[in-house]
mmCIF file of N, CA and C in Angstrom:
data_model
loop_
_atom_site.group_PDB
_atom_site.id
_atom_site.type_symbol
_atom_site.label_atom_id
_atom_site.label_comp_id
_atom_site.label_asym_id
_atom_site.label_seq_id
_atom_site.Cartn_x
_atom_site.Cartn_y
_atom_site.Cartn_z
ATOM 1 N N MET A 1 -31.087 -138.594 15.798
ATOM 2 C CA MET A 1 -32.103 -137.803 14.870
ATOM 3 C C MET A 1 -31.583 -136.937 14.225
ATOM 4 N N LYS A 2 -33.231 -137.115 13.111
ATOM 5 C CA LYS A 2 -33.704 -137.136 11.972
ATOM 6 C C LYS A 2 -33.872 -135.811 12.031
ATOM 7 N N PRO A 3 -34.008 -134.440 11.147
ATOM 8 C CA PRO A 3 -34.870 -133.968 10.818
ATOM 9 C C PRO A 3 -36.908 -133.830 10.939
ATOM 10 N N ASP A 4 -37.362 -134.626 10.282
ATOM 11 C CA ASP A 4 -38.638 -134.990 10.078
ATOM 12 C C ASP A 4 -39.078 -136.574 11.535
ATOM 13 N N ASP A 5 -37.976 -135.845 12.231
ATOM 14 C CA ASP A 5 -38.228 -136.725 13.645
ATOM 15 C C ASP A 5 -38.929 -136.520 14.527
ATOM 16 N N PRO A 6 -40.595 -136.469 14.570
ATOM 17 C CA PRO A 6 -41.971 -136.085 15.556
ATOM 18 C C PRO A 6 -41.498 -135.824 16.347
ATOM 19 N N LEU A 7 -40.145 -136.215 17.121
ATOM 20 C CA LEU A 7 -40.158 -136.457 18.560
ATOM 21 C C LEU A 7 -39.469 -134.227 18.896
ATOM 22 N N LEU A 8 -39.483 -134.809 17.552
ATOM 23 C CA LEU A 8 -39.047 -132.418 17.748
ATOM 24 C C LEU A 8 -40.321 -131.332 17.557
ATOM 25 N N LYS A 9 -40.937 -132.070 17.302
ATOM 26 C CA LYS A 9 -41.961 -131.023 17.852
ATOM 27 C C LYS A 9 -42.789 -130.986 18.481
ATOM 28 N N ILE A 10 -42.098 -131.984 19.613
ATOM 29 C CA ILE A 10 -42.678 -130.942 21.561
ATOM 30 C C ILE A 10 -41.919 -130.804 22.076
ATOM 31 N N LEU A 11 -40.246 -131.108 21.337
ATOM 32 C CA LEU A 11 -39.037 -130.832 22.636
ATOM 33 C C LEU A 11 -38.533 -129.516 22.293
ATOM 34 N N ALA A 12 -38.166 -129.325 24.052
ATOM 35 C CA ALA A 12 -38.735 -127.578 24.262
ATOM 36 C C ALA A 12 -36.801 -126.770 25.066
ATOM 37 N N CYS A 13 -36.919 -126.033 25.087
ATOM 38 C CA CYS A 13 -35.909 -125.662 25.984
ATOM 39 C C CYS A 13 -35.944 -125.517 27.130
ATOM 40 N N PRO A 14 -35.476 -126.471 28.049
ATOM 41 C CA PRO A 14 -35.562 -126.085 29.207
ATOM 42 C C PRO A 14 -35.562 -125.659 30.273
ATOM 43 N N LEU A 15 -34.728 -124.027 29.208
ATOM 44 C CA LEU A 15 -34.851 -122.875 30.580
ATOM 45 C C LEU A 15 -35.787 -122.084 29.957
ATOM 46 N N ASP A 16 -35.923 -121.875 28.734
ATOM 47 C CA ASP A 16 -37.272 -120.888 27.743
ATOM 48 C C ASP A 16 -38.901 -121.329 28.217
ATOM 49 N N LYS A 17 -38.282 -122.812 27.435
ATOM 50 C CA LYS A 17 -39.828 -123.330 27.181
ATOM 51 C C LYS A 17 -39.948 -123.591 25.817
ATOM 52 N N GLY A 18 -39.387 -122.125 24.730
ATOM 53 C CA GLY A 18 -39.724 -121.664 23.129
ATOM 54 C C GLY A 18 -39.225 -123.476 22.979
ATOM 55 N N PRO A 19 -38.832 -123.642 21.421
ATOM 56 C CA PRO A 19 -38.822 -124.503 20.385
ATOM 57 C C PRO A 19 -37.953 -124.909 20.341
ATOM 58 N N LEU A 20 -37.125 -125.408 19.849
ATOM 59 C CA LEU A 20 -35.705 -126.289 19.541
ATOM 60 C C LEU A 20 -35.681 -126.759 18.284
ATOM 61 N N THR A 21 -34.362 -125.958 16.973
ATOM 62 C CA THR A 21 -34.285 -126.357 15.560
ATOM 63 C C THR A 21 -33.056 -127.011 15.688
ATOM 64 N N LEU A 22 -32.619 -128.685 15.455
ATOM 65 C CA LEU A 22 -32.361 -129.169 15.137
ATOM 66 C C LEU A 22 -31.476 -128.847 13.189
ATOM 67 N N LEU A 23 -29.730 -128.322 14.202
ATOM 68 C CA LEU A 23 -28.478 -128.521 12.810
ATOM 69 C C LEU A 23 -28.212 -129.773 13.278
ATOM 70 N N PRO A 24 -28.915 -131.106 12.158
ATOM 71 C CA PRO A 24 -28.566 -131.754 11.535
ATOM 72 C C PRO A 24 -26.826 -132.055 10.647
ATOM 73 N N ASP A 25 -26.320 -131.312 10.925
ATOM 74 C CA ASP A 25 -25.220 -131.771 10.607
ATOM 75 C C ASP A 25 -24.157 -130.963 11.195
ATOM 76 N N GLN A 26 -24.298 -131.031 12.356
ATOM 77 C CA GLN A 26 -24.017 -129.795 14.028
ATOM 78 C C GLN A 26 -24.251 -131.943 14.752
ATOM 79 N N ASP A 27 -25.421 -132.043 14.234
ATOM 80 C CA ASP A 27 -25.625 -132.937 15.614
ATOM 81 C C ASP A 27 -25.625 -132.619 16.779
ATOM 82 N N VAL A 28 -27.028 -131.198 17.812
ATOM 83 C CA VAL A 28 -27.176 -130.715 18.455
ATOM 84 C C VAL A 28 -28.843 -130.317 17.683
ATOM 85 N N LEU A 29 -29.419 -129.989 19.334
ATOM 86 C CA LEU A 29 -30.761 -128.600 19.222
ATOM 87 C C LEU A 29 -30.507 -127.379 18.864
ATOM 88 N N TRP A 30 -30.489 -126.350 18.722
ATOM 89 C CA TRP A 30 -29.926 -125.226 18.576
ATOM 90 C C TRP A 30 -31.472 -124.436 19.594
ATOM 91 N N ASN A 31 -31.673 -123.460 20.114
ATOM 92 C CA ASN A 31 -31.857 -122.498 20.575
ATOM 93 C C ASN A 31 -31.899 -120.561 20.659
ATOM 94 N N PRO A 32 -32.216 -120.527 19.771
ATOM 95 C CA PRO A 32 -31.851 -118.812 19.229
ATOM 96 C C PRO A 32 -32.671 -118.259 19.561
ATOM 97 N N ARG A 33 -32.710 -117.744 20.654
ATOM 98 C CA ARG A 33 -33.014 -117.029 21.573
ATOM 99 C C ARG A 33 -32.457 -117.013 23.201
ATOM 100 N N LEU A 34 -32.451 -117.962 23.530
ATOM 101 C CA LEU A 34 -30.894 -117.626 24.605
ATOM 102 C C LEU A 34 -29.432 -117.995 23.386
ATOM 103 N N GLN A 35 -29.260 -118.025 22.531
ATOM 104 C CA GLN A 35 -27.731 -118.646 21.709
ATOM 105 C C GLN A 35 -27.120 -120.223 22.722
ATOM 106 N N LEU A 36 -28.108 -120.817 22.516
ATOM 107 C CA LEU A 36 -27.585 -122.548 23.552
ATOM 108 C C LEU A 36 -27.507 -123.248 21.923
ATOM 109 N N ARG A 37 -27.019 -124.066 22.399
ATOM 110 C CA ARG A 37 -26.657 -125.409 21.837
ATOM 111 C C ARG A 37 -27.087 -126.784 22.465
ATOM 112 N N TYR A 38 -27.712 -127.133 22.816
ATOM 113 C CA TYR A 38 -28.108 -128.807 23.575
ATOM 114 C C TYR A 38 -27.677 -130.319 22.385
ATOM 115 N N PRO A 39 -26.383 -130.145 22.899
ATOM 116 C CA PRO A 39 -25.304 -131.585 22.235
ATOM 117 C C PRO A 39 -27.274 -132.828 22.163
ATOM 118 N N VAL A 40 -27.229 -133.546 20.614
ATOM 119 C CA VAL A 40 -27.631 -135.180 20.751
ATOM 120 C C VAL A 40 -26.709 -136.062 20.389
ATOM 121 N N VAL A 41 -26.845 -137.416 21.269
ATOM 122 C CA VAL A 41 -26.242 -137.723 22.661
ATOM 123 C C VAL A 41 -26.274 -139.575 21.669
ATOM 124 N N ASP A 42 -26.194 -140.680 19.816
ATOM 125 C CA ASP A 42 -26.183 -140.968 19.500
ATOM 126 C C ASP A 42 -28.313 -141.445 19.707
ATOM 127 N N GLY A 43 -27.851 -139.928 19.146
ATOM 128 C CA GLY A 43 -29.365 -139.653 18.719
ATOM 129 C C GLY A 43 -30.752 -139.229 20.007
ATOM 130 N N ILE A 44 -30.326 -139.679 20.699
ATOM 131 C CA ILE A 44 -30.586 -138.185 21.845
ATOM 132 C C ILE A 44 -30.235 -137.099 22.939
ATOM 133 N N PRO A 45 -31.263 -136.612 22.244
ATOM 134 C CA PRO A 45 -31.284 -134.608 22.821
ATOM 135 C C PRO A 45 -30.627 -134.929 24.761
ATOM 136 N N GLN A 46 -29.852 -134.114 24.904
ATOM 137 C CA GLN A 46 -29.226 -133.589 26.415
ATOM 138 C C GLN A 46 -30.199 -132.779 26.864
ATOM 139 N N LEU A 47 -30.824 -132.456 26.461
ATOM 140 C CA LEU A 47 -31.961 -131.422 27.263
ATOM 141 C C LEU A 47 -32.132 -131.212 28.796
ATOM 142 N N LEU A 48 -31.005 -131.258 30.014
ATOM 143 C CA LEU A 48 -31.170 -130.538 30.748
ATOM 144 C C LEU A 48 -30.423 -129.313 30.728
ATOM 145 N N PRO A 49 -30.497 -128.283 31.428
ATOM 146 C CA PRO A 49 -30.346 -126.572 31.753
ATOM 147 C C PRO A 49 -28.915 -125.909 31.779
ATOM 148 N N SER A 50 -27.631 -128.058 32.308
ATOM 149 C CA SER A 50 -26.572 -127.645 32.482
ATOM 150 C C SER A 50 -25.991 -127.794 31.198
ATOM 151 N N SER A 51 -26.775 -128.291 30.014
ATOM 152 C CA SER A 51 -26.124 -129.304 28.701
ATOM 153 C C SER A 51 -25.193 -128.083 27.698
ATOM 154 N N GLY A 52 -26.796 -127.048 28.313
ATOM 155 C CA GLY A 52 -27.215 -126.471 27.508
ATOM 156 C C GLY A 52 -25.014 -125.754 26.623
ATOM 157 N N VAL A 53 -24.612 -125.371 26.213
ATOM 158 C CA VAL A 53 -23.036 -124.877 25.654
ATOM 159 C C VAL A 53 -23.833 -123.083 24.293
ATOM 160 N N ARG A 54 -23.674 -122.173 25.509
ATOM 161 C CA ARG A 54 -23.549 -121.052 25.138
ATOM 162 C C ARG A 54 -23.439 -121.690 23.610
ATOM 163 N N ALA A 55 -23.553 -120.001 22.306
ATOM 164 C CA ALA A 55 -22.703 -119.531 21.225
ATOM 165 C C ALA A 55 -21.983 -118.203 21.358
ATOM 166 N N THR A 56 -20.255 -119.046 21.070
ATOM 167 C CA THR A 56 -19.142 -117.909 21.426
ATOM 168 C C THR A 56 -19.653 -116.025 20.201
ATOM 169 N N ALA A 57 -18.478 -115.745 20.478
ATOM 170 C CA ALA A 57 -18.135 -114.550 19.359
ATOM 171 C C ALA A 57 -17.626 -115.454 18.037
ATOM 172 N N ASP A 58 -17.380 -116.460 18.088
ATOM 173 C CA ASP A 58 -16.996 -117.010 16.927
ATOM 174 C C ASP A 58 -18.061 -117.767 16.291
ATOM 175 N N ASP A 59 -18.700 -118.541 16.669
ATOM 176 C CA ASP A 59 -19.607 -119.378 15.888
ATOM 177 C C ASP A 59 -20.441 -118.542 15.437
ATOM 178 N N THR A 60 -21.995 -118.503 13.996
ATOM 179 C CA THR A 60 -22.268 -118.260 13.514
ATOM 180 C C THR A 60 -23.495 -118.718 14.348
ATOM 181 N N ALA A 61 -24.460 -117.874 13.920
ATOM 182 C CA ALA A 61 -25.112 -118.775 14.585
ATOM 183 C C ALA A 61 -25.711 -118.780 12.884
ATOM 184 N N PRO A 62 -26.910 -120.024 12.897
ATOM 185 C CA PRO A 62 -27.692 -120.942 11.889
ATOM 186 C C PRO A 62 -28.581 -119.693 11.290
ATOM 187 N N GLY A 63 -28.508 -120.063 9.430
ATOM 188 C CA GLY A 63 -29.220 -119.563 9.095
ATOM 189 C C GLY A 63 -28.627 -118.211 8.943
ATOM 190 N N ASP A 64 -28.262 -116.642 9.719
ATOM 191 C CA ASP A 64 -28.611 -116.154 9.110
ATOM 192 C C ASP A 64 -27.763 -115.152 9.549
ATOM 193 N N GLY A 65 -26.020 -116.128 9.257
ATOM 194 C CA GLY A 65 -25.273 -114.875 8.202
ATOM 195 C C GLY A 65 -24.421 -114.023 9.444
ATOM 196 N N THR A 66 -25.314 -114.665 10.575
ATOM 197 C CA THR A 66 -24.133 -113.131 11.512
ATOM 198 C C THR A 66 -23.888 -114.060 12.403
ATOM 199 N N ALA A 67 -22.866 -113.162 13.966
ATOM 200 C CA ALA A 67 -21.997 -113.703 14.458
ATOM 201 C C ALA A 67 -23.391 -113.948 15.415
ATOM 202 N N ALA A 68 -23.362 -115.387 16.628
ATOM 203 C CA ALA A 68 -23.465 -114.949 18.276
ATOM 204 C C ALA A 68 -23.679 -114.018 18.755
ATOM 205 N N GLN A 69 -23.838 -113.454 19.303
ATOM 206 C CA GLN A 69 -24.267 -112.095 20.645
ATOM 207 C C GLN A 69 -23.414 -112.652 21.965
#
């Protein structure tokens, strides 16, 4: 999946229905509100609620340089 993919405009988190941010260097879709990462496997977003991986205290939240809570 690429940052300019038009699919990104309509993808939403399956839990809170909010927008997701692509982190191309990690190949994941990020939900900053719930601190969840959804994997993108072979260009296909895995957006089942059970696919979300919660950020741990060791993870750094993308973009703001602070640890995830």
